[in-house]
mmCIF file of N, CA and C in Angstrom:
data_model
loop_
_atom_site.group_PDB
_atom_site.id
_atom_site.type_symbol
_atom_site.label_atom_id
_atom_site.label_comp_id
_atom_site.label_asym_id
_atom_site.label_seq_id
_atom_site.Cartn_x
_atom_site.Cartn_y
_atom_site.Cartn_z
ATOM 1 N N MET A 257 3.792 5.084 16.298
ATOM 2 C CA MET A 257 4.871 4.481 15.529
ATOM 3 C C MET A 257 4.776 4.845 14.039
ATOM 4 N N ASN A 258 3.570 5.127 13.541
ATOM 5 C CA ASN A 258 3.417 5.369 12.100
ATOM 6 C C ASN A 258 4.206 6.573 11.612
ATOM 7 N N GLU A 259 4.356 7.614 12.459
ATOM 8 C CA GLU A 259 5.122 8.784 12.024
ATOM 9 C C GLU A 259 6.590 8.427 11.805
ATOM 10 N N LEU A 260 7.072 7.382 12.445
ATOM 11 C CA LEU A 260 8.457 6.949 12.250
ATOM 12 C C LEU A 260 8.687 6.393 10.849
ATOM 13 N N LEU A 261 7.629 5.959 10.186
ATOM 14 C CA LEU A 261 7.760 5.425 8.824
ATOM 15 C C LEU A 261 8.127 6.513 7.816
ATOM 16 N N ASP A 262 7.905 7.785 8.183
ATOM 17 C CA ASP A 262 8.206 8.898 7.284
ATOM 18 C C ASP A 262 9.698 9.181 7.171
ATOM 19 N N TYR A 263 10.482 8.691 8.113
ATOM 20 C CA TYR A 263 11.912 8.991 8.159
ATOM 21 C C TYR A 263 12.742 8.012 7.340
ATOM 22 N N GLN A 264 13.918 8.504 6.924
ATOM 23 C CA GLN A 264 14.963 7.620 6.423
ATOM 24 C C GLN A 264 15.891 7.382 7.601
ATOM 25 N N TYR A 265 16.585 6.258 7.579
ATOM 26 C CA TYR A 265 17.445 5.867 8.692
ATOM 27 C C TYR A 265 18.824 5.480 8.189
ATOM 28 N N VAL A 266 19.841 5.831 8.980
ATOM 29 C CA VAL A 266 21.194 5.372 8.735
ATOM 30 C C VAL A 266 21.345 4.083 9.538
ATOM 31 N N VAL A 267 21.670 2.989 8.862
ATOM 32 C CA VAL A 267 21.841 1.703 9.532
ATOM 33 C C VAL A 267 23.329 1.505 9.806
ATOM 34 N N CYS A 268 23.643 1.259 11.085
ATOM 35 C CA CYS A 268 25.014 1.064 11.549
ATOM 36 C C CYS A 268 25.129 -0.307 12.194
ATOM 37 N N GLU A 269 26.362 -0.742 12.336
ATOM 38 C CA GLU A 269 26.609 -2.014 13.001
ATOM 39 C C GLU A 269 27.426 -1.797 14.262
ATOM 40 N N LEU A 270 26.993 -2.459 15.333
ATOM 41 C CA LEU A 270 27.719 -2.498 16.596
ATOM 42 C C LEU A 270 27.784 -3.961 17.018
ATOM 43 N N CYS A 271 28.983 -4.495 17.145
ATOM 44 C CA CYS A 271 29.176 -5.887 17.592
ATOM 45 C C CYS A 271 28.337 -6.882 16.785
ATOM 46 N N GLY A 272 28.295 -6.698 15.481
ATOM 47 C CA GLY A 272 27.602 -7.639 14.613
ATOM 48 C C GLY A 272 26.099 -7.457 14.530
ATOM 49 N N GLU A 273 25.529 -6.536 15.306
ATOM 50 C CA GLU A 273 24.090 -6.266 15.265
ATOM 51 C C GLU A 273 23.850 -4.932 14.571
ATOM 52 N N LYS A 274 22.712 -4.834 13.877
ATOM 53 C CA LYS A 274 22.375 -3.597 13.164
ATOM 54 C C LYS A 274 21.457 -2.723 14.008
ATOM 55 N N TYR A 275 21.743 -1.432 13.957
ATOM 56 C CA TYR A 275 20.949 -0.429 14.651
ATOM 57 C C TYR A 275 20.716 0.722 13.683
ATOM 58 N N ALA A 276 19.604 1.427 13.859
ATOM 59 C CA ALA A 276 19.262 2.527 12.960
ATOM 60 C C ALA A 276 19.174 3.843 13.734
ATOM 61 N N ILE A 277 19.545 4.917 13.044
ATOM 62 C CA ILE A 277 19.463 6.272 13.581
ATOM 63 C C ILE A 277 18.705 7.103 12.549
ATOM 64 N N LYS A 278 17.751 7.926 13.007
ATOM 65 C CA LYS A 278 17.039 8.807 12.074
ATOM 66 C C LYS A 278 18.051 9.682 11.353
ATOM 67 N N ILE A 279 17.913 9.763 10.044
ATOM 68 C CA ILE A 279 18.891 10.505 9.247
ATOM 69 C C ILE A 279 18.908 11.993 9.608
ATOM 70 N N ASN A 280 17.784 12.541 10.059
ATOM 71 C CA ASN A 280 17.769 13.965 10.413
ATOM 72 C C ASN A 280 18.516 14.254 11.714
ATOM 73 N N GLU A 281 18.903 13.209 12.468
ATOM 74 C CA GLU A 281 19.714 13.394 13.674
ATOM 75 C C GLU A 281 21.212 13.302 13.366
ATOM 76 N N VAL A 282 21.525 12.866 12.147
ATOM 77 C CA VAL A 282 22.917 12.701 11.740
ATOM 78 C C VAL A 282 23.403 13.974 11.050
ATOM 79 N N TYR A 283 24.481 14.539 11.577
ATOM 80 C CA TYR A 283 25.089 15.731 10.987
ATOM 81 C C TYR A 283 26.077 15.338 9.899
ATOM 82 N N GLU A 284 26.855 14.286 10.198
ATOM 83 C CA GLU A 284 27.925 13.894 9.296
ATOM 84 C C GLU A 284 28.458 12.530 9.727
ATOM 85 N N ILE A 285 29.039 11.801 8.802
ATOM 86 C CA ILE A 285 29.704 10.532 9.106
ATOM 87 C C ILE A 285 31.143 10.671 8.628
ATOM 88 N N ILE A 286 32.082 10.419 9.551
ATOM 89 C CA ILE A 286 33.497 10.572 9.200
ATOM 90 C C ILE A 286 34.258 9.276 9.489
ATOM 91 N N ARG A 287 35.391 9.139 8.831
ATOM 92 C CA ARG A 287 36.282 8.019 9.123
ATOM 93 C C ARG A 287 36.777 8.161 10.555
ATOM 94 N N PHE A 288 37.093 7.029 11.159
ATOM 95 C CA PHE A 288 37.643 7.054 12.509
ATOM 96 C C PHE A 288 38.946 7.837 12.494
ATOM 97 N N LYS A 289 39.137 8.695 13.472
ATOM 98 C CA LYS A 289 40.354 9.494 13.578
ATOM 99 C C LYS A 289 40.816 9.502 15.015
ATOM 100 N N LYS A 290 42.017 9.990 15.216
ATOM 101 C CA LYS A 290 42.579 10.016 16.563
ATOM 102 C C LYS A 290 41.673 10.809 17.499
ATOM 103 N N ILE A 291 41.377 10.184 18.629
ATOM 104 C CA ILE A 291 40.530 10.809 19.647
ATOM 105 C C ILE A 291 41.431 11.193 20.816
ATOM 106 N N THR A 292 41.329 12.443 21.250
ATOM 107 C CA THR A 292 42.115 12.908 22.390
ATOM 108 C C THR A 292 41.404 12.522 23.670
ATOM 109 N N TYR A 293 42.071 11.703 24.469
ATOM 110 C CA TYR A 293 41.512 11.221 25.724
ATOM 111 C C TYR A 293 41.480 12.351 26.747
ATOM 112 N N LEU A 294 40.408 12.412 27.531
ATOM 113 C CA LEU A 294 40.298 13.398 28.603
ATOM 114 C C LEU A 294 40.411 12.668 29.941
ATOM 115 N N HIS A 295 41.382 13.040 30.740
ATOM 116 C CA HIS A 295 41.551 12.422 32.053
ATOM 117 C C HIS A 295 40.367 12.764 32.953
ATOM 118 N N ASN A 296 40.043 11.871 33.849
ATOM 119 C CA ASN A 296 38.959 12.063 34.827
ATOM 120 C C ASN A 296 37.605 12.296 34.167
ATOM 121 N N SER A 297 37.380 11.680 33.004
ATOM 122 C CA SER A 297 36.076 11.820 32.358
ATOM 123 C C SER A 297 35.259 10.556 32.603
ATOM 124 N N LYS A 298 34.018 10.598 32.250
ATOM 125 C CA LYS A 298 33.119 9.449 32.405
ATOM 126 C C LYS A 298 33.603 8.308 31.525
ATOM 127 N N SER A 299 33.308 7.082 31.919
ATOM 128 C CA SER A 299 33.803 5.903 31.196
ATOM 129 C C SER A 299 33.278 5.820 29.763
ATOM 130 N N TYR A 300 32.095 6.365 29.500
ATOM 131 C CA TYR A 300 31.500 6.310 28.173
ATOM 132 C C TYR A 300 32.002 7.421 27.255
ATOM 133 N N LEU A 301 32.701 8.425 27.811
ATOM 134 C CA LEU A 301 33.253 9.509 26.995
ATOM 135 C C LEU A 301 34.619 9.068 26.502
ATOM 136 N N GLU A 302 34.687 8.779 25.213
ATOM 137 C CA GLU A 302 35.937 8.292 24.624
ATOM 138 C C GLU A 302 36.981 9.398 24.566
ATOM 139 N N GLY A 303 36.516 10.640 24.405
ATOM 140 C CA GLY A 303 37.409 11.785 24.320
ATOM 141 C C GLY A 303 36.809 12.847 23.423
ATOM 142 N N ILE A 304 37.693 13.612 22.780
ATOM 143 C CA ILE A 304 37.239 14.693 21.896
ATOM 144 C C ILE A 304 38.008 14.623 20.584
ATOM 145 N N ILE A 305 37.380 15.164 19.540
ATOM 146 C CA ILE A 305 38.047 15.305 18.246
ATOM 147 C C ILE A 305 37.901 16.749 17.790
ATOM 148 N N ASN A 306 38.767 17.131 16.865
ATOM 149 C CA ASN A 306 38.690 18.439 16.234
ATOM 150 C C ASN A 306 38.044 18.225 14.870
ATOM 151 N N LEU A 307 36.831 18.720 14.715
ATOM 152 C CA LEU A 307 36.097 18.606 13.449
ATOM 153 C C LEU A 307 36.100 19.975 12.781
ATOM 154 N N ARG A 308 37.095 20.174 11.912
ATOM 155 C CA ARG A 308 37.227 21.446 11.198
ATOM 156 C C ARG A 308 37.145 22.652 12.141
ATOM 157 N N GLY A 309 37.925 22.585 13.231
ATOM 158 C CA GLY A 309 38.006 23.698 14.163
ATOM 159 C C GLY A 309 36.995 23.666 15.294
ATOM 160 N N LYS A 310 36.060 22.744 15.272
ATOM 161 C CA LYS A 310 35.065 22.629 16.345
ATOM 162 C C LYS A 310 35.407 21.395 17.185
ATOM 163 N N ILE A 311 35.477 21.572 18.488
ATOM 164 C CA ILE A 311 35.761 20.461 19.396
ATOM 165 C C ILE A 311 34.458 19.686 19.619
ATOM 166 N N VAL A 312 34.510 18.378 19.332
ATOM 167 C CA VAL A 312 33.323 17.527 19.427
ATOM 168 C C VAL A 312 33.618 16.369 20.387
ATOM 169 N N PRO A 313 32.790 16.219 21.446
ATOM 170 C CA PRO A 313 32.965 15.062 22.317
ATOM 171 C C PRO A 313 32.561 13.788 21.575
ATOM 172 N N VAL A 314 33.253 12.688 21.866
ATOM 173 C CA VAL A 314 32.954 11.409 21.224
ATOM 174 C C VAL A 314 32.555 10.413 22.308
ATOM 175 N N ILE A 315 31.354 9.876 22.148
ATOM 176 C CA ILE A 315 30.764 8.937 23.108
ATOM 177 C C ILE A 315 30.956 7.514 22.600
ATOM 178 N N ASN A 316 31.264 6.616 23.510
ATOM 179 C CA ASN A 316 31.395 5.202 23.164
ATOM 180 C C ASN A 316 30.057 4.516 23.444
ATOM 181 N N VAL A 317 29.236 4.382 22.405
ATOM 182 C CA VAL A 317 27.905 3.789 22.541
ATOM 183 C C VAL A 317 28.000 2.313 22.930
ATOM 184 N N HIS A 318 29.078 1.666 22.537
ATOM 185 C CA HIS A 318 29.283 0.266 22.930
ATOM 186 C C HIS A 318 29.213 0.138 24.453
ATOM 187 N N ARG A 319 29.888 1.058 25.152
ATOM 188 C CA ARG A 319 29.903 1.013 26.622
ATOM 189 C C ARG A 319 28.540 1.336 27.207
ATOM 190 N N ILE A 320 27.859 2.319 26.652
ATOM 191 C CA ILE A 320 26.539 2.689 27.169
ATOM 192 C C ILE A 320 25.585 1.501 27.072
ATOM 193 N N LEU A 321 25.645 0.792 25.948
ATOM 194 C CA LEU A 321 24.740 -0.333 25.736
ATOM 195 C C LEU A 321 25.235 -1.630 26.379
ATOM 196 N N GLY A 322 26.417 -1.596 26.981
ATOM 197 C CA GLY A 322 26.942 -2.792 27.622
ATOM 198 C C GLY A 322 27.455 -3.830 26.636
ATOM 199 N N LEU A 323 27.889 -3.364 25.458
ATOM 200 C CA LEU A 323 28.409 -4.259 24.422
ATOM 201 C C LEU A 323 29.929 -4.369 24.540
ATOM 202 N N GLU A 324 30.470 -5.355 23.855
ATOM 203 C CA GLU A 324 31.925 -5.483 23.771
ATOM 204 C C GLU A 324 32.462 -4.220 23.100
ATOM 205 N N ASP A 325 33.626 -3.750 23.580
ATOM 206 C CA ASP A 325 34.184 -2.502 23.049
ATOM 207 C C ASP A 325 34.563 -2.656 21.573
ATOM 208 N N TYR A 326 34.601 -1.550 20.874
ATOM 209 C CA TYR A 326 34.914 -1.543 19.449
ATOM 210 C C TYR A 326 36.404 -1.794 19.222
ATOM 211 N N SER A 327 36.738 -2.213 18.019
ATOM 212 C CA SER A 327 38.123 -2.294 17.560
ATOM 213 C C SER A 327 38.249 -1.324 16.400
ATOM 214 N N ASP A 328 39.306 -0.567 16.383
ATOM 215 C CA ASP A 328 39.528 0.406 15.316
ATOM 216 C C ASP A 328 39.939 -0.347 14.048
ATOM 217 N N THR A 329 39.022 -0.408 13.071
ATOM 218 C CA THR A 329 39.291 -1.076 11.795
ATOM 219 C C THR A 329 39.081 -0.083 10.652
ATOM 220 N N LYS A 330 39.297 -0.539 9.421
ATOM 221 C CA LYS A 330 39.060 0.310 8.244
ATOM 222 C C LYS A 330 37.596 0.729 8.157
ATOM 223 N N SER A 331 36.685 -0.060 8.720
ATOM 224 C CA SER A 331 35.252 0.218 8.631
ATOM 225 C C SER A 331 34.730 1.096 9.763
ATOM 226 N N THR A 332 35.501 1.264 10.835
ATOM 227 C CA THR A 332 35.039 2.037 11.990
ATOM 228 C C THR A 332 34.770 3.484 11.569
ATOM 229 N N ARG A 333 33.643 3.997 12.009
ATOM 230 C CA ARG A 333 33.251 5.371 11.684
ATOM 231 C C ARG A 333 32.831 6.116 12.940
ATOM 232 N N ILE A 334 32.892 7.429 12.854
ATOM 233 C CA ILE A 334 32.326 8.288 13.891
ATOM 234 C C ILE A 334 31.116 8.963 13.261
ATOM 235 N N VAL A 335 29.951 8.699 13.835
ATOM 236 C CA VAL A 335 28.719 9.325 13.369
ATOM 237 C C VAL A 335 28.520 10.568 14.230
ATOM 238 N N ILE A 336 28.553 11.729 13.590
ATOM 239 C CA ILE A 336 28.369 12.992 14.294
ATOM 240 C C ILE A 336 26.870 13.277 14.334
ATOM 241 N N LEU A 337 26.349 13.397 15.551
ATOM 242 C CA LEU A 337 24.915 13.614 15.754
ATOM 243 C C LEU A 337 24.648 15.039 16.210
ATOM 244 N N ARG A 338 23.458 15.536 15.862
ATOM 245 C CA ARG A 338 22.983 16.805 16.418
ATOM 246 C C ARG A 338 22.230 16.443 17.693
ATOM 247 N N PHE A 339 22.668 17.013 18.816
ATOM 248 C CA PHE A 339 22.037 16.705 20.096
ATOM 249 C C PHE A 339 21.998 17.963 20.945
ATOM 250 N N ASN A 340 20.790 18.436 21.269
ATOM 251 C CA ASN A 340 20.623 19.663 22.074
ATOM 252 C C ASN A 340 21.443 20.830 21.525
ATOM 253 N N ASP A 341 21.351 21.064 20.225
ATOM 254 C CA ASP A 341 22.052 22.158 19.545
ATOM 255 C C ASP A 341 23.575 22.037 19.627
ATOM 256 N N GLU A 342 24.065 20.861 19.935
ATOM 257 C CA GLU A 342 25.502 20.587 19.966
ATOM 258 C C GLU A 342 25.787 19.424 19.029
ATOM 259 N N LEU A 343 27.054 19.209 18.738
ATOM 260 C CA LEU A 343 27.470 18.039 17.979
ATOM 261 C C LEU A 343 28.110 17.048 18.936
ATOM 262 N N VAL A 344 27.740 15.778 18.789
ATOM 263 C CA VAL A 344 28.297 14.704 19.604
ATOM 264 C C VAL A 344 28.645 13.559 18.664
ATOM 265 N N GLY A 345 29.861 13.042 18.790
ATOM 266 C CA GLY A 345 30.267 11.907 17.975
ATOM 267 C C GLY A 345 29.953 10.593 18.678
ATOM 268 N N THR A 346 29.601 9.587 17.906
ATOM 269 C CA THR A 346 29.394 8.242 18.426
ATOM 270 C C THR A 346 30.177 7.276 17.543
ATOM 271 N N ILE A 347 30.817 6.308 18.155
ATOM 272 C CA ILE A 347 31.636 5.354 17.414
ATOM 273 C C ILE A 347 30.782 4.158 17.021
ATOM 274 N N VAL A 348 30.834 3.793 15.733
ATOM 275 C CA VAL A 348 30.145 2.592 15.248
ATOM 276 C C VAL A 348 31.152 1.722 14.507
ATOM 277 N N ASP A 349 30.899 0.427 14.498
ATOM 278 C CA ASP A 349 31.813 -0.501 13.835
ATOM 279 C C ASP A 349 31.820 -0.290 12.324
ATOM 280 N N ARG A 350 30.656 0.028 11.782
ATOM 281 C CA ARG A 350 30.573 0.386 10.369
ATOM 282 C C ARG A 350 29.205 0.953 10.071
ATOM 283 N N VAL A 351 29.128 1.731 8.998
ATOM 284 C CA VAL A 351 27.865 2.255 8.494
ATOM 285 C C VAL A 351 27.500 1.397 7.290
ATOM 286 N N ILE A 352 26.261 0.926 7.264
ATOM 287 C CA ILE A 352 25.863 -0.033 6.236
ATOM 288 C C ILE A 352 25.102 0.625 5.088
ATOM 289 N N GLN A 353 24.038 1.360 5.426
ATOM 290 C CA GLN A 353 23.193 1.921 4.368
ATOM 291 C C GLN A 353 22.236 2.948 4.949
ATOM 292 N N VAL A 354 21.539 3.614 4.040
ATOM 293 C CA VAL A 354 20.410 4.462 4.392
ATOM 294 C C VAL A 354 19.173 3.729 3.899
ATOM 295 N N THR A 355 18.144 3.665 4.744
ATOM 296 C CA THR A 355 16.954 2.895 4.380
ATOM 297 C C THR A 355 15.696 3.520 4.956
ATOM 298 N N LYS A 356 14.560 3.045 4.489
ATOM 299 C CA LYS A 356 13.258 3.323 5.091
ATOM 300 C C LYS A 356 12.698 1.984 5.521
ATOM 301 N N PHE A 357 11.827 1.999 6.500
ATOM 302 C CA PHE A 357 11.229 0.757 6.974
ATOM 303 C C PHE A 357 9.803 0.626 6.461
ATOM 304 N N SER A 358 9.398 -0.622 6.186
ATOM 305 C CA SER A 358 8.041 -0.880 5.721
ATOM 306 C C SER A 358 7.065 -0.946 6.894
ATOM 307 N N ASP A 359 7.600 -1.229 8.093
ATOM 308 C CA ASP A 359 6.772 -1.278 9.297
ATOM 309 C C ASP A 359 7.684 -1.030 10.485
ATOM 310 N N ILE A 360 7.120 -0.479 11.550
ATOM 311 C CA ILE A 360 7.869 -0.280 12.788
ATOM 312 C C ILE A 360 6.995 -0.754 13.939
ATOM 313 N N GLN A 361 7.543 -1.647 14.730
ATOM 314 C CA GLN A 361 6.832 -2.209 15.873
ATOM 315 C C GLN A 361 7.424 -1.636 17.158
ATOM 316 N N PRO A 362 6.618 -1.588 18.231
ATOM 317 C CA PRO A 362 7.164 -1.126 19.508
ATOM 318 C C PRO A 362 8.210 -2.096 20.050
ATOM 319 N N THR A 363 9.109 -1.580 20.876
ATOM 320 C CA THR A 363 10.127 -2.434 21.486
ATOM 321 C C THR A 363 9.587 -3.051 22.766
ATOM 322 N N SER A 364 10.244 -4.097 23.196
ATOM 323 C CA SER A 364 9.918 -4.694 24.489
ATOM 324 C C SER A 364 10.822 -4.056 25.536
ATOM 325 N N GLU A 365 10.796 -4.590 26.751
ATOM 326 C CA GLU A 365 11.620 -4.031 27.820
ATOM 327 C C GLU A 365 13.102 -4.164 27.531
ATOM 328 N N THR A 366 13.471 -5.199 26.769
ATOM 329 C CA THR A 366 14.868 -5.363 26.374
ATOM 330 C C THR A 366 14.935 -5.689 24.889
ATOM 331 N N VAL A 367 16.009 -5.255 24.271
ATOM 332 C CA VAL A 367 16.283 -5.562 22.871
ATOM 333 C C VAL A 367 17.691 -6.150 22.849
ATOM 334 N N ASP A 368 17.809 -7.414 22.453
ATOM 335 C CA ASP A 368 19.123 -8.084 22.475
ATOM 336 C C ASP A 368 19.813 -7.908 23.832
ATOM 337 N N GLU A 369 19.036 -8.048 24.898
ATOM 338 C CA GLU A 369 19.522 -7.935 26.280
ATOM 339 C C GLU A 369 19.967 -6.523 26.648
ATOM 340 N N ILE A 370 19.535 -5.529 25.887
ATOM 341 C CA ILE A 370 19.846 -4.117 26.162
ATOM 342 C C ILE A 370 18.552 -3.446 26.599
ATOM 343 N N ASN A 371 18.641 -2.488 27.520
ATOM 344 C CA ASN A 371 17.484 -1.746 28.005
ATOM 345 C C ASN A 371 16.674 -1.193 26.825
ATOM 346 N N GLY A 372 15.410 -1.566 26.738
ATOM 347 C CA GLY A 372 14.535 -1.160 25.641
ATOM 348 C C GLY A 372 14.256 0.332 25.592
ATOM 349 N N ASN A 373 14.506 1.056 26.697
ATOM 350 C CA ASN A 373 14.280 2.502 26.714
ATOM 351 C C ASN A 373 15.203 3.245 25.754
ATOM 352 N N TYR A 374 16.286 2.599 25.320
ATOM 353 C CA TYR A 374 17.223 3.228 24.397
ATOM 354 C C TYR A 374 16.753 3.157 22.942
ATOM 355 N N PHE A 375 15.584 2.562 22.710
ATOM 356 C CA PHE A 375 15.108 2.339 21.344
ATOM 357 C C PHE A 375 13.698 2.868 21.140
ATOM 358 N N GLU A 376 13.462 3.444 19.950
ATOM 359 C CA GLU A 376 12.138 3.966 19.602
ATOM 360 C C GLU A 376 11.222 2.887 19.076
ATOM 361 N N GLY A 377 11.803 1.864 18.497
ATOM 362 C CA GLY A 377 10.999 0.798 17.922
ATOM 363 C C GLY A 377 11.891 -0.169 17.175
ATOM 364 N N LEU A 378 11.245 -1.157 16.600
ATOM 365 C CA LEU A 378 11.944 -2.149 15.788
ATOM 366 C C LEU A 378 11.479 -1.972 14.351
ATOM 367 N N GLY A 379 12.408 -1.556 13.495
ATOM 368 C CA GLY A 379 12.078 -1.327 12.092
ATOM 369 C C GLY A 379 12.148 -2.625 11.312
ATOM 370 N N ILE A 380 11.167 -2.818 10.441
ATOM 371 C CA ILE A 380 11.150 -4.001 9.583
ATOM 372 C C ILE A 380 11.535 -3.546 8.180
ATOM 373 N N ALA A 381 12.701 -4.029 7.735
ATOM 374 C CA ALA A 381 13.224 -3.650 6.418
ATOM 375 C C ALA A 381 12.461 -4.381 5.319
ATOM 376 N N GLN A 382 12.684 -3.947 4.080
ATOM 377 C CA GLN A 382 12.001 -4.553 2.923
ATOM 378 C C GLN A 382 12.253 -6.052 2.827
ATOM 379 N N ASP A 383 13.462 -6.491 3.247
ATOM 380 C CA ASP A 383 13.804 -7.910 3.178
ATOM 381 C C ASP A 383 13.344 -8.686 4.412
ATOM 382 N N GLY A 384 12.620 -8.019 5.323
ATOM 383 C CA GLY A 384 12.100 -8.675 6.513
ATOM 384 C C GLY A 384 13.028 -8.606 7.717
ATOM 385 N N GLU A 385 14.243 -8.083 7.524
ATOM 386 C CA GLU A 385 15.172 -7.968 8.635
ATOM 387 C C GLU A 385 14.644 -6.972 9.664
ATOM 388 N N ILE A 386 14.873 -7.278 10.947
ATOM 389 C CA ILE A 386 14.420 -6.415 12.036
ATOM 390 C C ILE A 386 15.626 -5.661 12.586
ATOM 391 N N ILE A 387 15.498 -4.318 12.646
ATOM 392 C CA ILE A 387 16.608 -3.454 13.069
ATOM 393 C C ILE A 387 16.091 -2.516 14.165
ATOM 394 N N ALA A 388 16.787 -2.495 15.298
ATOM 395 C CA ALA A 388 16.400 -1.623 16.410
ATOM 396 C C ALA A 388 16.721 -0.169 16.067
ATOM 397 N N ILE A 389 15.758 0.714 16.303
ATOM 398 C CA ILE A 389 15.916 2.140 16.026
ATOM 399 C C ILE A 389 16.317 2.837 17.325
ATOM 400 N N MET A 390 17.506 3.430 17.325
ATOM 401 C CA MET A 390 18.023 4.088 18.526
ATOM 402 C C MET A 390 17.239 5.356 18.843
ATOM 403 N N LYS A 391 17.005 5.559 20.116
ATOM 404 C CA LYS A 391 16.377 6.783 20.609
ATOM 405 C C LYS A 391 17.527 7.649 21.120
ATOM 406 N N ILE A 392 18.061 8.480 20.260
ATOM 407 C CA ILE A 392 19.293 9.221 20.531
ATOM 408 C C ILE A 392 19.187 10.071 21.796
ATOM 409 N N ASP A 393 18.066 10.762 22.008
ATOM 410 C CA ASP A 393 17.974 11.604 23.203
ATOM 411 C C ASP A 393 18.062 10.774 24.480
ATOM 412 N N LYS A 394 17.431 9.623 24.532
ATOM 413 C CA LYS A 394 17.516 8.751 25.716
ATOM 414 C C LYS A 394 18.920 8.191 25.864
ATOM 415 N N LEU A 395 19.484 7.761 24.761
ATOM 416 C CA LEU A 395 20.806 7.151 24.777
ATOM 417 C C LEU A 395 21.855 8.133 25.296
ATOM 418 N N LEU A 396 21.845 9.337 24.773
ATOM 419 C CA LEU A 396 22.844 10.324 25.170
ATOM 420 C C LEU A 396 22.504 11.008 26.500
ATOM 421 N N ASN A 397 21.225 11.183 26.789
ATOM 422 C CA ASN A 397 20.844 11.753 28.091
ATOM 423 C C ASN A 397 21.116 10.795 29.222
ATOM 424 N N ALA A 398 21.115 9.505 28.923
ATOM 425 C CA ALA A 398 21.355 8.514 29.971
ATOM 426 C C ALA A 398 22.755 8.665 30.516
ATOM 427 N N GLU A 399 23.675 9.069 29.662
ATOM 428 C CA GLU A 399 25.063 9.073 30.077
ATOM 429 C C GLU A 399 25.787 10.399 29.838
ATOM 430 N N TYR A 400 25.259 11.258 29.013
ATOM 431 C CA TYR A 400 26.013 12.449 28.600
ATOM 432 C C TYR A 400 25.548 13.662 29.383
#
């Protein structure tokens, strides 16, 4: 877990809970934009977007984690991730900040009633807040 302390993290919100993503896995953060729905696709695949001429699939992480679906608001963002040499978008309710953690603890079998395998650990922020760190490869490999 100590090597995780070397990273900076992008803290996002999903359904009122905060989650962190390693900043080196984030390619770009964009405002929510129209997503083209693909018929006969998996339930977690929201569709595709055109990112400056590159077609990027957009995954609904809310569905993967079994959370209430997102609502498109002024704060909704698409976090573009680097995954297996490809770009994949994920929808978040909002992006809060970039931070480092003072400590990172291992996760249990579940985090907020979500499968703990989707998380690398629980980051402890400077103010003592505990934020689950997403394990992007597990999260996207589980469904993508």
